[in-house]
mmCIF file of C-alpha atoms in Angstrom:
data_model
loop_
_atom_site.group_PDB
_atom_site.id
_atom_site.type_symbol
_atom_site.label_atom_id
_atom_site.label_comp_id
_atom_site.label_asym_id
_atom_site.label_seq_id
_atom_site.Cartn_x
_atom_site.Cartn_y
_atom_site.Cartn_z
ATOM 1 C CA MET A 1 102.074 50.032 -362.537
ATOM 2 C CA ILE A 2 104.729 51.878 -363.421
ATOM 3 C CA ALA A 3 105.859 55.252 -361.547
ATOM 4 C CA THR A 4 106.865 58.179 -362.596
ATOM 5 C CA ARG A 5 109.310 60.876 -362.170
ATOM 6 C CA ARG A 6 107.356 63.042 -359.800
ATOM 7 C CA GLU A 7 105.730 60.213 -358.066
ATOM 8 C CA LYS A 8 109.282 58.509 -357.467
ATOM 9 C CA ASN A 9 110.696 61.793 -356.126
ATOM 10 C CA ARG A 10 107.571 62.662 -353.600
ATOM 11 C CA VAL A 11 108.051 62.757 -350.027
ATOM 12 C CA PRO A 12 105.936 60.754 -348.146
ATOM 13 C CA ARG A 13 103.078 62.637 -345.958
ATOM 14 C CA HIS A 14 102.352 62.091 -342.195
ATOM 15 C CA ARG A 15 98.513 61.526 -342.131
ATOM 16 C CA ASN A 16 98.858 63.902 -338.739
ATOM 17 C CA VAL A 17 101.449 66.696 -339.454
ATOM 18 C CA SER A 18 100.315 68.611 -335.932
ATOM 19 C CA ARG A 19 101.183 65.691 -334.143
ATOM 20 C CA MET A 20 104.690 65.033 -335.857
ATOM 21 C CA CYS A 21 105.783 68.086 -335.289
ATOM 22 C CA GLY A 22 109.042 68.052 -333.666
ATOM 23 C CA LYS A 23 109.463 64.596 -334.058
ATOM 24 C CA THR A 24 111.425 62.498 -336.493
ATOM 25 C CA PRO A 25 108.998 59.852 -338.183
ATOM 26 C CA LEU A 26 110.161 57.079 -335.398
ATOM 27 C CA GLY A 27 108.929 59.559 -332.850
ATOM 28 C CA ARG A 28 111.848 60.630 -331.427
ATOM 29 C CA ALA A 29 112.623 64.104 -330.838
ATOM 30 C CA TRP A 30 114.858 66.161 -333.030
ATOM 31 C CA THR A 31 118.278 66.819 -331.660
ATOM 32 C CA LEU A 32 120.032 69.249 -333.606
ATOM 33 C CA PRO A 33 123.621 70.444 -332.605
ATOM 34 C CA PRO A 34 124.298 73.594 -330.774
ATOM 35 C CA MET A 35 125.160 76.910 -333.060
ATOM 36 C CA PRO A 36 128.657 77.526 -332.589
ATOM 37 C CA ALA A 37 129.731 80.930 -330.869
ATOM 38 C CA HIS A 38 129.303 84.371 -333.348
ATOM 39 C CA LEU A 39 128.618 87.784 -333.797
ATOM 40 C CA LEU A 40 125.170 88.401 -335.326
ATOM 41 C CA SER A 41 124.987 91.708 -336.907
ATOM 42 C CA LEU A 42 122.515 94.232 -335.425
ATOM 43 C CA THR A 43 123.568 96.553 -338.373
ATOM 44 C CA ASP A 44 124.026 96.729 -341.941
ATOM 45 C CA GLY A 45 127.404 94.521 -341.466
ATOM 46 C CA PRO A 46 128.707 90.470 -341.779
ATOM 47 C CA SER A 47 127.500 88.263 -339.147
ATOM 48 C CA ILE A 48 130.635 86.686 -337.871
ATOM 49 C CA LEU A 49 131.409 82.951 -336.840
ATOM 50 C CA ILE A 50 133.837 82.383 -334.218
ATOM 51 C CA ASP A 51 135.866 79.580 -335.526
ATOM 52 C CA LYS A 52 139.095 80.596 -333.999
ATOM 53 C CA PRO A 53 140.571 80.975 -331.356
ATOM 54 C CA ILE A 54 142.124 84.481 -331.474
ATOM 55 C CA LEU A 55 140.022 86.655 -334.555
ATOM 56 C CA LEU A 56 141.575 90.317 -335.497
ATOM 57 C CA PHE A 57 139.305 92.846 -336.413
ATOM 58 C CA GLY A 58 140.134 95.723 -338.656
ATOM 59 C CA ARG A 59 140.566 97.126 -342.222
ATOM 60 C CA HIS A 60 143.836 95.482 -343.075
ATOM 61 C CA GLN A 61 144.139 92.744 -345.423
ATOM 62 C CA GLU A 62 145.989 90.674 -342.886
ATOM 63 C CA CYS A 63 142.680 90.957 -340.311
ATOM 64 C CA ASP A 64 140.934 87.749 -339.944
ATOM 65 C CA VAL A 65 137.895 89.751 -339.758
ATOM 66 C CA GLN A 66 138.213 93.053 -342.577
ATOM 67 C CA LEU A 67 135.294 95.491 -341.846
ATOM 68 C CA ASN A 68 135.476 98.093 -344.307
ATOM 69 C CA SER A 69 133.976 101.565 -342.867
ATOM 70 C CA ARG A 70 136.423 104.555 -341.584
ATOM 71 C CA LYS A 71 135.350 104.216 -338.215
ATOM 72 C CA ILE A 72 137.612 101.022 -337.841
ATOM 73 C CA SER A 73 141.188 101.055 -337.417
ATOM 74 C CA ARG A 74 143.857 98.925 -339.612
ATOM 75 C CA ARG A 75 143.977 97.015 -336.325
ATOM 76 C CA HIS A 76 141.132 97.321 -334.357
ATOM 77 C CA CYS A 77 140.697 94.650 -331.991
ATOM 78 C CA CYS A 78 141.050 90.996 -330.856
ATOM 79 C CA LEU A 79 138.772 88.801 -330.299
ATOM 80 C CA ALA A 80 139.732 85.444 -327.835
ATOM 81 C CA GLN A 81 137.777 82.618 -326.615
ATOM 82 C CA VAL A 82 139.131 81.880 -323.308
ATOM 83 C CA ASN A 83 137.615 78.925 -320.771
ATOM 84 C CA ASP A 84 133.915 79.379 -321.049
ATOM 85 C CA TYR A 85 133.527 82.957 -322.425
ATOM 86 C CA LEU A 86 135.282 85.685 -324.841
ATOM 87 C CA VAL A 87 137.392 88.397 -324.423
ATOM 88 C CA ILE A 88 138.017 91.446 -326.818
ATOM 89 C CA ARG A 89 140.388 93.481 -326.696
ATOM 90 C CA ASP A 90 140.959 97.180 -327.801
ATOM 91 C CA LEU A 91 144.421 97.265 -329.963
ATOM 92 C CA GLY A 92 144.645 101.461 -329.210
ATOM 93 C CA SER A 93 142.015 102.113 -332.030
ATOM 94 C CA THR A 94 140.318 105.600 -332.488
ATOM 95 C CA ASN A 95 136.694 104.965 -332.037
ATOM 96 C CA GLY A 96 137.178 101.652 -329.704
ATOM 97 C CA VAL A 97 134.880 99.015 -328.677
ATOM 98 C CA LYS A 98 132.351 98.843 -326.622
ATOM 99 C CA ILE A 99 130.188 96.196 -324.196
ATOM 100 C CA ASN A 100 126.821 96.757 -324.018
ATOM 101 C CA GLY A 101 126.961 100.459 -324.545
ATOM 102 C CA GLU A 102 130.032 100.815 -322.142
ATOM 103 C CA ARG A 103 133.791 101.747 -323.844
ATOM 104 C CA VAL A 104 136.301 99.055 -322.707
ATOM 105 C CA ALA A 105 140.020 98.680 -323.184
ATOM 106 C CA GLU A 106 139.163 94.722 -322.456
ATOM 107 C CA GLY A 107 136.271 92.972 -321.744
ATOM 108 C CA LYS A 108 134.844 89.390 -321.397
ATOM 109 C CA LEU A 109 131.797 88.959 -323.471
ATOM 110 C CA ILE A 110 128.827 86.403 -322.394
ATOM 111 C CA ILE A 111 125.861 84.988 -324.519
ATOM 112 C CA GLY A 112 123.282 87.856 -325.132
ATOM 113 C CA ASP A 113 126.131 91.126 -324.864
ATOM 114 C CA GLU A 114 126.007 93.764 -327.289
ATOM 115 C CA LEU A 115 129.490 94.305 -329.049
ATOM 116 C CA THR A 116 130.157 97.744 -330.911
ATOM 117 C CA ILE A 117 133.151 97.793 -332.953
ATOM 118 C CA GLY A 118 133.597 101.397 -334.655
ATOM 119 C CA ASN A 119 129.683 101.641 -336.005
ATOM 120 C CA PHE A 120 129.334 97.992 -336.261
ATOM 121 C CA ARG A 121 126.582 96.568 -333.396
ATOM 122 C CA TYR A 122 126.811 92.333 -332.992
ATOM 123 C CA GLN A 123 124.840 90.705 -330.139
ATOM 124 C CA VAL A 124 126.987 87.210 -329.230
ATOM 125 C CA CYS A 125 125.192 84.373 -329.840
ATOM 126 C CA GLY A 126 125.634 80.344 -329.981
ATOM 127 C CA ASP A 127 127.167 78.358 -327.624
ATOM 128 C CA ILE A 128 130.899 79.263 -326.660
ATOM 129 C CA LEU A 129 132.266 75.602 -325.996
ATOM 130 C CA GLY A 130 130.966 73.976 -328.710
ATOM 131 C CA ARG A 131 128.638 71.828 -326.522
ATOM 132 C CA SER A 132 126.153 69.444 -327.279
ATOM 133 C CA ALA A 133 122.467 69.973 -326.561
ATOM 134 C CA SER A 134 122.453 67.250 -323.461
ATOM 135 C CA GLN A 135 125.847 68.497 -321.920
ATOM 136 C CA MET A 136 124.541 72.135 -322.032
ATOM 137 C CA ALA A 137 121.263 70.647 -320.406
ATOM 138 C CA LEU A 138 123.047 68.828 -317.710
ATOM 139 C CA GLN A 139 124.907 72.316 -317.008
ATOM 140 C CA GLU A 140 122.035 74.183 -316.293
ATOM 141 C CA GLN A 141 120.013 71.735 -314.426
ATOM 142 C CA PRO A 142 120.228 73.367 -310.995
ATOM 143 C CA ARG A 143 121.719 70.823 -308.851
ATOM 144 C CA GLN A 144 120.476 69.010 -305.597
ATOM 145 C CA LEU A 145 122.048 68.253 -302.898
#
């Protein structure tokens, strides 16, 4: 019997799909790489992947992240990766930078913090260090003496 094009491209189905959820066809658990650090937009602005050690935010064309708003200065702030956290520094902007609603000249950001740059709001997400899932799990387990 000759297989039709549709049959050739068909993905095989497993009999018990509910039992296979979260596992590979060989029964192993799926392991996804950790999500790289990023700023998830909480407003209408863009979400931002933190793919450099230092990012410059502002309206100017030289900025790594261009935010087009009248509430954003030409060179508004910079974001730097330092060890296992992020540091945000206001560069003398008019409307400033806020971490969790508090205006700061410079501040430490950790996962889950809310960052406000002018009128754009972001939540810090992902793994800042770029560790594998197994490394993260080992570090999160309490140490026993």
